[in-house]
JSON list of C-alpha atoms in Angstrom, two decimals:
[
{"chain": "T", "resi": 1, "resn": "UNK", "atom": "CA", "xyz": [170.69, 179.27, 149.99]},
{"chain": "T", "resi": 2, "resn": "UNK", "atom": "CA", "xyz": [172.15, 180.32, 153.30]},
{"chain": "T", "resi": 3, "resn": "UNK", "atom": "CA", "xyz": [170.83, 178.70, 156.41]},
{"chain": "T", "resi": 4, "resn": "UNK", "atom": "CA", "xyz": [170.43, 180.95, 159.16]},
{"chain": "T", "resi": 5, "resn": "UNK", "atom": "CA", "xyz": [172.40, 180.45, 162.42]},
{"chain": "T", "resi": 6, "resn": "UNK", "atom": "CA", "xyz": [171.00, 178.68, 164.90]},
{"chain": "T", "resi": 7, "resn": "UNK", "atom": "CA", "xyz": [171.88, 179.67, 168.54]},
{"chain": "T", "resi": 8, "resn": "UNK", "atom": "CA", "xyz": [171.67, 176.65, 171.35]},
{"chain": "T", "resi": 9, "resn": "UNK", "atom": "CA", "xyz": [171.19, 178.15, 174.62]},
{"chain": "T", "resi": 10, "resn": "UNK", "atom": "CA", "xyz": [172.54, 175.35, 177.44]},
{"chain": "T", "resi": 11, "resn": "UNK", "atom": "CA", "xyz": [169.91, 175.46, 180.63]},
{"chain": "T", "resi": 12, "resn": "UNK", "atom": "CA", "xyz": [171.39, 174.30, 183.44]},
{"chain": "T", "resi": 13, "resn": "UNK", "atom": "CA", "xyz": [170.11, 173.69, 187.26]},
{"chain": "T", "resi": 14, "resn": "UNK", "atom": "CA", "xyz": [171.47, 172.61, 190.36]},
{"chain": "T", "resi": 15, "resn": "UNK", "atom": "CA", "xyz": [169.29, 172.29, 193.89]},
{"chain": "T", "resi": 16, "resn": "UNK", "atom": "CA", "xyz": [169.28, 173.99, 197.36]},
{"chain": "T", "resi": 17, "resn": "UNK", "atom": "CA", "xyz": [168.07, 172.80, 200.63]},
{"chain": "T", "resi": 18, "resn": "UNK", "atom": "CA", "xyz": [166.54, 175.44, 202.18]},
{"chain": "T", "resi": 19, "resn": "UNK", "atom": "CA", "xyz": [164.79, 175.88, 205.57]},
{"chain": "T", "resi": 20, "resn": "UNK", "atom": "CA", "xyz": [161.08, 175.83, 202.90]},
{"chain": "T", "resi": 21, "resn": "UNK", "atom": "CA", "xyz": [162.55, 172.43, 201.53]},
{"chain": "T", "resi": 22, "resn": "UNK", "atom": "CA", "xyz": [164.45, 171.82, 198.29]},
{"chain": "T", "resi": 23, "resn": "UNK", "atom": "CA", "xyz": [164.51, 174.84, 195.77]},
{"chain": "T", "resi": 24, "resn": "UNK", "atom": "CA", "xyz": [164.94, 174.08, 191.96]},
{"chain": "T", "resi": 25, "resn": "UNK", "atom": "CA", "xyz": [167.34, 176.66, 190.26]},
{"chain": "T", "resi": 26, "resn": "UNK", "atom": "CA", "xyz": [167.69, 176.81, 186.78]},
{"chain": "T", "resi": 27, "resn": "UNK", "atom": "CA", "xyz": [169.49, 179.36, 184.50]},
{"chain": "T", "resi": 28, "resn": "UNK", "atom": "CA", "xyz": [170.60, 179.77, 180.92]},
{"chain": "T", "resi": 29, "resn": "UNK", "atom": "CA", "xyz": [174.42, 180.84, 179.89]},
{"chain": "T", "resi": 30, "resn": "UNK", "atom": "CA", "xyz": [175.19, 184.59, 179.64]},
{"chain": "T", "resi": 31, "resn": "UNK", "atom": "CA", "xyz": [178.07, 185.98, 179.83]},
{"chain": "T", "resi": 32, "resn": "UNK", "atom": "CA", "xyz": [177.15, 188.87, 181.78]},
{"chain": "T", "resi": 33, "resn": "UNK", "atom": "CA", "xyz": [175.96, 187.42, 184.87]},
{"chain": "T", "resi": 34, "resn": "UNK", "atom": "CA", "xyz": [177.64, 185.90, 187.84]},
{"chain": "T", "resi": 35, "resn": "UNK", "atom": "CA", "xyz": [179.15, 182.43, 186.61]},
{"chain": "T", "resi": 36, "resn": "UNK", "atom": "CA", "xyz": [178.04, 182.66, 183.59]},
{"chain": "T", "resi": 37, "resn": "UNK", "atom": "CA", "xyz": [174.23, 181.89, 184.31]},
{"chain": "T", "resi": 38, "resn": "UNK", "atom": "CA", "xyz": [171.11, 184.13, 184.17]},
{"chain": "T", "resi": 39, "resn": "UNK", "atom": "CA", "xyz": [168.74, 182.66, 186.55]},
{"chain": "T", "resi": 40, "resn": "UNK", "atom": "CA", "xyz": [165.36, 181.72, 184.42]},
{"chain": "T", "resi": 41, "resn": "UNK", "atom": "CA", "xyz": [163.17, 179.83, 187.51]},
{"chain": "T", "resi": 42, "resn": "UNK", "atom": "CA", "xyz": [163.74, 179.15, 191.35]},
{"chain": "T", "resi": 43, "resn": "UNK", "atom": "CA", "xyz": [160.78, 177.01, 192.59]},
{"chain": "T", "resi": 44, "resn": "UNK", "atom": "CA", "xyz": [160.00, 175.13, 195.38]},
{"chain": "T", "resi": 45, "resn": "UNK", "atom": "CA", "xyz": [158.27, 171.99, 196.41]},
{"chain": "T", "resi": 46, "resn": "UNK", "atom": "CA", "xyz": [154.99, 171.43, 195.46]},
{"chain": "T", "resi": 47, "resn": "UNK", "atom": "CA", "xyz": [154.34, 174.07, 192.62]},
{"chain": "T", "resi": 48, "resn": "UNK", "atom": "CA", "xyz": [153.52, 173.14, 189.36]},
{"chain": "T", "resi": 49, "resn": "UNK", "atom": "CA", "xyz": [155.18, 173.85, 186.06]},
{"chain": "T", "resi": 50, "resn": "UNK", "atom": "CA", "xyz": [159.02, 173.53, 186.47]},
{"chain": "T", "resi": 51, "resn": "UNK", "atom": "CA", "xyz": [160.73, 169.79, 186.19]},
{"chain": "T", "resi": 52, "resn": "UNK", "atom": "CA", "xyz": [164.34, 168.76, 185.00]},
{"chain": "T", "resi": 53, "resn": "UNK", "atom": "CA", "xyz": [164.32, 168.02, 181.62]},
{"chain": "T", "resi": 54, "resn": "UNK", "atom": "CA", "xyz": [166.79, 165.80, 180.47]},
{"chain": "T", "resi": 55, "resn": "UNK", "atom": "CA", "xyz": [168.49, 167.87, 178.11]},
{"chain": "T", "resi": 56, "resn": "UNK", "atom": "CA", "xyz": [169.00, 170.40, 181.30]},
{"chain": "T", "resi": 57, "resn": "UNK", "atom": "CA", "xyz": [172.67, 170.17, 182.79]},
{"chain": "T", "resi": 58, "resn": "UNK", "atom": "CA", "xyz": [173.15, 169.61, 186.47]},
{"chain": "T", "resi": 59, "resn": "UNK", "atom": "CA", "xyz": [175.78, 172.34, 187.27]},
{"chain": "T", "resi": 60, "resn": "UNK", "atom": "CA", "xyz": [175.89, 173.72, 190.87]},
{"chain": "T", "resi": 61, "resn": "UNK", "atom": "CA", "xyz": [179.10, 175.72, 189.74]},
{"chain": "T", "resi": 62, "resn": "UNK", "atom": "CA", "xyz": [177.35, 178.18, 187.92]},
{"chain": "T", "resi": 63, "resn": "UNK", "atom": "CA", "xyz": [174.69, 178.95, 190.79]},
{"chain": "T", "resi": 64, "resn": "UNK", "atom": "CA", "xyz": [177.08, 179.40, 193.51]},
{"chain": "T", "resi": 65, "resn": "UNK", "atom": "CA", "xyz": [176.54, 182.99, 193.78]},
{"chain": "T", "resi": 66, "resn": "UNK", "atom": "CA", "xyz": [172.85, 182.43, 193.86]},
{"chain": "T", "resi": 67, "resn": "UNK", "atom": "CA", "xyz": [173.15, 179.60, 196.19]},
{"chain": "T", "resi": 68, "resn": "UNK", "atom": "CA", "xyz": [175.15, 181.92, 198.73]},
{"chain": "T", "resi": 69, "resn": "UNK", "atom": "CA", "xyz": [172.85, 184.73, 198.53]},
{"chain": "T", "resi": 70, "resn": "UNK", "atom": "CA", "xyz": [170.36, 182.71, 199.48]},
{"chain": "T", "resi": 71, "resn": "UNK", "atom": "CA", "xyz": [172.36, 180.98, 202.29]},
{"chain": "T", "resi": 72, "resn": "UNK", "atom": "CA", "xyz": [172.58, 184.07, 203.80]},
{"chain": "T", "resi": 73, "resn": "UNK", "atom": "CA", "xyz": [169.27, 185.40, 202.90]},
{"chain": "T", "resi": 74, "resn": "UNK", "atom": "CA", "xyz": [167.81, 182.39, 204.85]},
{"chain": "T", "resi": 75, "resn": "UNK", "atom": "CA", "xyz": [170.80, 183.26, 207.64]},
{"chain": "T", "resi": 76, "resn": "UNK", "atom": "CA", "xyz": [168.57, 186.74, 208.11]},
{"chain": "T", "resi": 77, "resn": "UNK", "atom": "CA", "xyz": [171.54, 188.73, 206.88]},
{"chain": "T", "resi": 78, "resn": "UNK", "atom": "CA", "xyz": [170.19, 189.86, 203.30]},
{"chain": "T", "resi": 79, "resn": "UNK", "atom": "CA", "xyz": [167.39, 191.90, 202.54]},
{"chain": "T", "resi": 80, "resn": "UNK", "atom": "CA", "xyz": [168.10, 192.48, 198.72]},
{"chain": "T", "resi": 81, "resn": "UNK", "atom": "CA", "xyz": [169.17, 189.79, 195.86]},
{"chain": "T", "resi": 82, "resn": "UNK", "atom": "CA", "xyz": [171.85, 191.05, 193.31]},
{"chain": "T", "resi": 83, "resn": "UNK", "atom": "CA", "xyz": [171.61, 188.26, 191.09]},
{"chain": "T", "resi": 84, "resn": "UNK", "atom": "CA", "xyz": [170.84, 187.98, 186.37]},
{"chain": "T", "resi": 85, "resn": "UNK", "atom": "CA", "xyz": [167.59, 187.28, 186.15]},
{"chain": "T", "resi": 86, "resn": "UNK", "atom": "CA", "xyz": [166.11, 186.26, 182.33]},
{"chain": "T", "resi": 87, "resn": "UNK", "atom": "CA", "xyz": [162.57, 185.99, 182.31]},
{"chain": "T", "resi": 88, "resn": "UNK", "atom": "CA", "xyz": [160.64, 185.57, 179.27]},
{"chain": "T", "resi": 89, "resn": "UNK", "atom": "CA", "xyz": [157.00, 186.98, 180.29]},
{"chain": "T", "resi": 90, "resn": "UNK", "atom": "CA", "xyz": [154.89, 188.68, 178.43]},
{"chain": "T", "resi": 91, "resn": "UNK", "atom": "CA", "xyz": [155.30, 192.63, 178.51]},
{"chain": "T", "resi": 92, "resn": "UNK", "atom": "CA", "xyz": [152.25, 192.34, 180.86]},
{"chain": "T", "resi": 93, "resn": "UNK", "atom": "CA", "xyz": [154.09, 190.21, 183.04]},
{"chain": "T", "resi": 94, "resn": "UNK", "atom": "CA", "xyz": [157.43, 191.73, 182.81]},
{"chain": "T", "resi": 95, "resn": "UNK", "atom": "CA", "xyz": [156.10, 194.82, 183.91]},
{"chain": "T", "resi": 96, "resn": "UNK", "atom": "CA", "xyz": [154.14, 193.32, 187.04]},
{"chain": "T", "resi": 97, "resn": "UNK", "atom": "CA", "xyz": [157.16, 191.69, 188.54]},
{"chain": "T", "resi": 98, "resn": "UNK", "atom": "CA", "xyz": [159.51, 194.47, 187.58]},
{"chain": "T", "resi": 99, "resn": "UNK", "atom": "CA", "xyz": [156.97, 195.94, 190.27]},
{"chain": "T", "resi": 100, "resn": "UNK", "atom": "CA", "xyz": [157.37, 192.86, 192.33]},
{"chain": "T", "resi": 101, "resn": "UNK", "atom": "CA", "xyz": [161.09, 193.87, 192.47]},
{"chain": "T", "resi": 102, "resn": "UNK", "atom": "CA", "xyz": [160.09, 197.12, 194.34]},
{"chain": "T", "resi": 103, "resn": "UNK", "atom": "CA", "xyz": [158.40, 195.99, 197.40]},
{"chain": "T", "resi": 104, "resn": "UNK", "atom": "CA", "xyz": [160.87, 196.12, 200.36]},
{"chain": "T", "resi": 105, "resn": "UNK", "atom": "CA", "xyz": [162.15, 193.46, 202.39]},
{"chain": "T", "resi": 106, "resn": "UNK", "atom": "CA", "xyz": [160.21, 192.86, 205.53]},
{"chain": "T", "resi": 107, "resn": "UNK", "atom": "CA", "xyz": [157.07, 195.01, 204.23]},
{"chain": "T", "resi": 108, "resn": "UNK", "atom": "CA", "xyz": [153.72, 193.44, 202.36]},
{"chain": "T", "resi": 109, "resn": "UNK", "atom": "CA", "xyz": [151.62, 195.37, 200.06]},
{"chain": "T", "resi": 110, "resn": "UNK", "atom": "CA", "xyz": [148.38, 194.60, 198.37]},
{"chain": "T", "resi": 111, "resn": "UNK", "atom": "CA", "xyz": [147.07, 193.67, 194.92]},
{"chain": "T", "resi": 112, "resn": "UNK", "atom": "CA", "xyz": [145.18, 197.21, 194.57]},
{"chain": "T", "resi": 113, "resn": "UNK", "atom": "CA", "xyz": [148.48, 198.90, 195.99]},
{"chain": "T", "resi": 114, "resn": "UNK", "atom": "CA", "xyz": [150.76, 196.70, 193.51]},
{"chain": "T", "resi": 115, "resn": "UNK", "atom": "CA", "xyz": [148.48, 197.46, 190.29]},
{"chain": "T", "resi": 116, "resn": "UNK", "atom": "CA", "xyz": [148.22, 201.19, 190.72]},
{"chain": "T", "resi": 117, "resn": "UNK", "atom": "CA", "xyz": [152.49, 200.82, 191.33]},
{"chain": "T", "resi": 118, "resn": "UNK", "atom": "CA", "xyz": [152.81, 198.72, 188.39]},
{"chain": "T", "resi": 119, "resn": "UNK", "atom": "CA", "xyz": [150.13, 200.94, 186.19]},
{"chain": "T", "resi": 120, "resn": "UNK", "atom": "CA", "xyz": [146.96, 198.41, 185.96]},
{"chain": "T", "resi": 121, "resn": "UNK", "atom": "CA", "xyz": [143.79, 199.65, 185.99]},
{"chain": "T", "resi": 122, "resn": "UNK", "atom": "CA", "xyz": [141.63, 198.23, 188.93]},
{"chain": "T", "resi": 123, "resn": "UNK", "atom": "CA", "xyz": [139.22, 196.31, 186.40]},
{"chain": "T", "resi": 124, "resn": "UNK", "atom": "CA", "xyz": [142.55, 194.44, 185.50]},
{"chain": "T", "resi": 125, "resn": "UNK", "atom": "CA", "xyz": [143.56, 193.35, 189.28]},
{"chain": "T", "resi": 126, "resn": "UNK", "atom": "CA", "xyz": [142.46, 188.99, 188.14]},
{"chain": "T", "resi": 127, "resn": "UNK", "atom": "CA", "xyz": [144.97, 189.75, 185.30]},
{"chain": "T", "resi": 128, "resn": "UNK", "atom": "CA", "xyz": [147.43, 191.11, 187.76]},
{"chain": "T", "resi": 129, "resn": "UNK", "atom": "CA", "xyz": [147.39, 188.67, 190.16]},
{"chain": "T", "resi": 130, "resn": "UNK", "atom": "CA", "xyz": [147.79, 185.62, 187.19]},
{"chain": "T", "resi": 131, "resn": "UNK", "atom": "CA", "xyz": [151.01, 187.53, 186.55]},
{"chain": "T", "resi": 132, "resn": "UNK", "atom": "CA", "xyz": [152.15, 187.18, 190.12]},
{"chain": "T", "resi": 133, "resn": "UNK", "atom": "CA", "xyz": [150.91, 183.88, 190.06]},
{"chain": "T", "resi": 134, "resn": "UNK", "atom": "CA", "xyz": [152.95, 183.30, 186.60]},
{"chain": "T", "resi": 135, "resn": "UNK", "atom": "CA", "xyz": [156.02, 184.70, 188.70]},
{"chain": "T", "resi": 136, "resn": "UNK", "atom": "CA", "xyz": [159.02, 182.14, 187.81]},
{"chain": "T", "resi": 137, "resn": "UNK", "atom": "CA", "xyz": [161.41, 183.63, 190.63]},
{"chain": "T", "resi": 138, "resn": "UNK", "atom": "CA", "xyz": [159.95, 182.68, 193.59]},
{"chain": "T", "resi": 139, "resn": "UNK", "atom": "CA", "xyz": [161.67, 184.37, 197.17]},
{"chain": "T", "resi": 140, "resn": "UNK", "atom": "CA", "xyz": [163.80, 186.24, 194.39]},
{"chain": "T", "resi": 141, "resn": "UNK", "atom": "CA", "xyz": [161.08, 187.75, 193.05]},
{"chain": "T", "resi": 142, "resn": "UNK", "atom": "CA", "xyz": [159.20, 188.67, 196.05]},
{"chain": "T", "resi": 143, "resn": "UNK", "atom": "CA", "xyz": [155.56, 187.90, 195.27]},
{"chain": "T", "resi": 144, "resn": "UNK", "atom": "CA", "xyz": [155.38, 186.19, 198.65]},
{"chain": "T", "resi": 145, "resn": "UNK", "atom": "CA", "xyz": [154.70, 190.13, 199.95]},
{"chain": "T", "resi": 146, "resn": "UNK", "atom": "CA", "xyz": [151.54, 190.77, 198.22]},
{"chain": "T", "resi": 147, "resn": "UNK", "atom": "CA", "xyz": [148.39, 190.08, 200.21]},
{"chain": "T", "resi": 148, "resn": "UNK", "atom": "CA", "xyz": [144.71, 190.57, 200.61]},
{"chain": "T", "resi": 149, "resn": "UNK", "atom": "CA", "xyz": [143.44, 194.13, 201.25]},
{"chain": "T", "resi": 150, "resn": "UNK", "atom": "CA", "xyz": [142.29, 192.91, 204.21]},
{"chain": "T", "resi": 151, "resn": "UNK", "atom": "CA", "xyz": [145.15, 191.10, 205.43]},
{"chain": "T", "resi": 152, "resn": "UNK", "atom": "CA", "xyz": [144.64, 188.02, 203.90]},
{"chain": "T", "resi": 153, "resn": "UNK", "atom": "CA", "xyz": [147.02, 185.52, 203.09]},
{"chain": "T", "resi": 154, "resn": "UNK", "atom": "CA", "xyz": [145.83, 184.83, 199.56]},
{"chain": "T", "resi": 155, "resn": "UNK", "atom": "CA", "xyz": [147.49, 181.91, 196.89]},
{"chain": "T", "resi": 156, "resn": "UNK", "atom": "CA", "xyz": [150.96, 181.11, 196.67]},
{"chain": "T", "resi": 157, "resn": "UNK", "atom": "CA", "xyz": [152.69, 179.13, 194.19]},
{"chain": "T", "resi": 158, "resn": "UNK", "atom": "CA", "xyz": [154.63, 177.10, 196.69]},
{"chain": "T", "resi": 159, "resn": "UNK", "atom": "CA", "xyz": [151.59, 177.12, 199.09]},
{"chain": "T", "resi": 160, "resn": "UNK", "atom": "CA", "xyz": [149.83, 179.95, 201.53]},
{"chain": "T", "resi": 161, "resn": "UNK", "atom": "CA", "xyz": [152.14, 177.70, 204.22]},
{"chain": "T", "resi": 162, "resn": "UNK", "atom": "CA", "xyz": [155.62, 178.90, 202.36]},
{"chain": "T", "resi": 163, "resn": "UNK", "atom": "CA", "xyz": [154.46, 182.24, 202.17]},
{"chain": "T", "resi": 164, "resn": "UNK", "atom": "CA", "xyz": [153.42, 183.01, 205.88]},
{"chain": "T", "resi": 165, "resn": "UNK", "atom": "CA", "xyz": [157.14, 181.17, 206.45]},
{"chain": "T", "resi": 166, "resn": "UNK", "atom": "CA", "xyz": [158.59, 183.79, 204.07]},
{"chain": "T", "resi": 167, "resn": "UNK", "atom": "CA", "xyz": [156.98, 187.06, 205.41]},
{"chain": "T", "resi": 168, "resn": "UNK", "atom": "CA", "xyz": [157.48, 186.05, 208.93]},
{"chain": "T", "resi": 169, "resn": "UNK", "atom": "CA", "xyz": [161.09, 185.16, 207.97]},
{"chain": "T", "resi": 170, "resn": "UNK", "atom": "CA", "xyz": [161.71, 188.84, 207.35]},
{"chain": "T", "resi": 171, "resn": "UNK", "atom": "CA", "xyz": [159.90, 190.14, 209.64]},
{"chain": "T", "resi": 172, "resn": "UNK", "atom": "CA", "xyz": [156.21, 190.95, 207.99]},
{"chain": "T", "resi": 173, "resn": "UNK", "atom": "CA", "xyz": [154.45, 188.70, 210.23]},
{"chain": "T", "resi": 174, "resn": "UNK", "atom": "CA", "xyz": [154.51, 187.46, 213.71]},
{"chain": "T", "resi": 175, "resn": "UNK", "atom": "CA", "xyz": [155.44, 184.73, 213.98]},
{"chain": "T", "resi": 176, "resn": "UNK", "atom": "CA", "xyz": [152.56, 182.56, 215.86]},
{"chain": "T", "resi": 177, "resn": "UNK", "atom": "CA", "xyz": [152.73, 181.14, 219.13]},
{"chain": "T", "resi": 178, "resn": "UNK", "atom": "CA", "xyz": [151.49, 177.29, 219.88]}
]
């Protein structure tokens, strides 16, 4: 009897100090994407769901190009990410950030607005918004641009506080006086 062949993916992660505090990268190999890693999470301080694991290599090589695009997204002087992403939603999900990937830089749209884009019914809009909330590419990813109908800054991952720094970042939101 033949065994079949087992495939070992290596994850790998590095860290970036950004002006929202220190963002966890991680990524698996491919060989199609920019050094050699697809990125599979970015998250930030405080959310839940994405440690180091110990079998996870520490290898800032790999996320350079990541790393500099977001340098110099955080610099003000990129509105777009060209980065490999590998996510491993559901279709559901896949097809809810896909629509995340359309909202443009310095813009916010609504829940309503993103499920009629991304082709769920209105019933569905709780389902919808655990998707966004499920959203492993945070800033990348822009869920950070979906708000309220009525203006509303509603949950964040990273906290409502990261994502009233992100919008008024690009340029969504004023920023507020004190």
């Amino acid at each position: 009897m033949i065994s079949p062949e087992t495939t070992t993916v290596t994850t790998s992660y590095t860290t970036f100090d950004s002006p929202l505090g220190e963002l966890l990268l991680v990524g698996e190999e491919s060989v199609t994407a920019p050094g050699g890693t697809a990125l599979t999470f970015l998250s930030m301080p405080q959310q839940r769901g994405v440690t180091v694991q110990p079998h996870w290599r520490r290898d800032p090589v790999s996320f350079a190009e990541a790393v500099r695009q977001l340098r110099v997204y955080f610099a003000g002087e990129l509105t777009r990410f060209e980065l490999a992403f590998r996510t491993a939603g559901t279709e559901f999900q896949e097809r809810v950030w896909r629509a995340l990937d359309a909202i443009p830089y310095g813009t916010t749209t609504t829940y309503g607005r993103l499920a009629d884009v991304a082709g769920v019914p209105r019933g569905d809009v709780r389902a919808l918004g655990a998707a966004i909330g499920a959203n492993p590419l945070l800033i990348l990813r822009p869920c950070h641009r979906v708000i309220g109908a009525d203006g509303t800054m509603r949950g964040y991952a990273a906290g409502v506080e990261r994502k009233i720094a992100l919008l008024t970042h690009e340029g969504a939101l004023q920023p507020t006086l004190i």
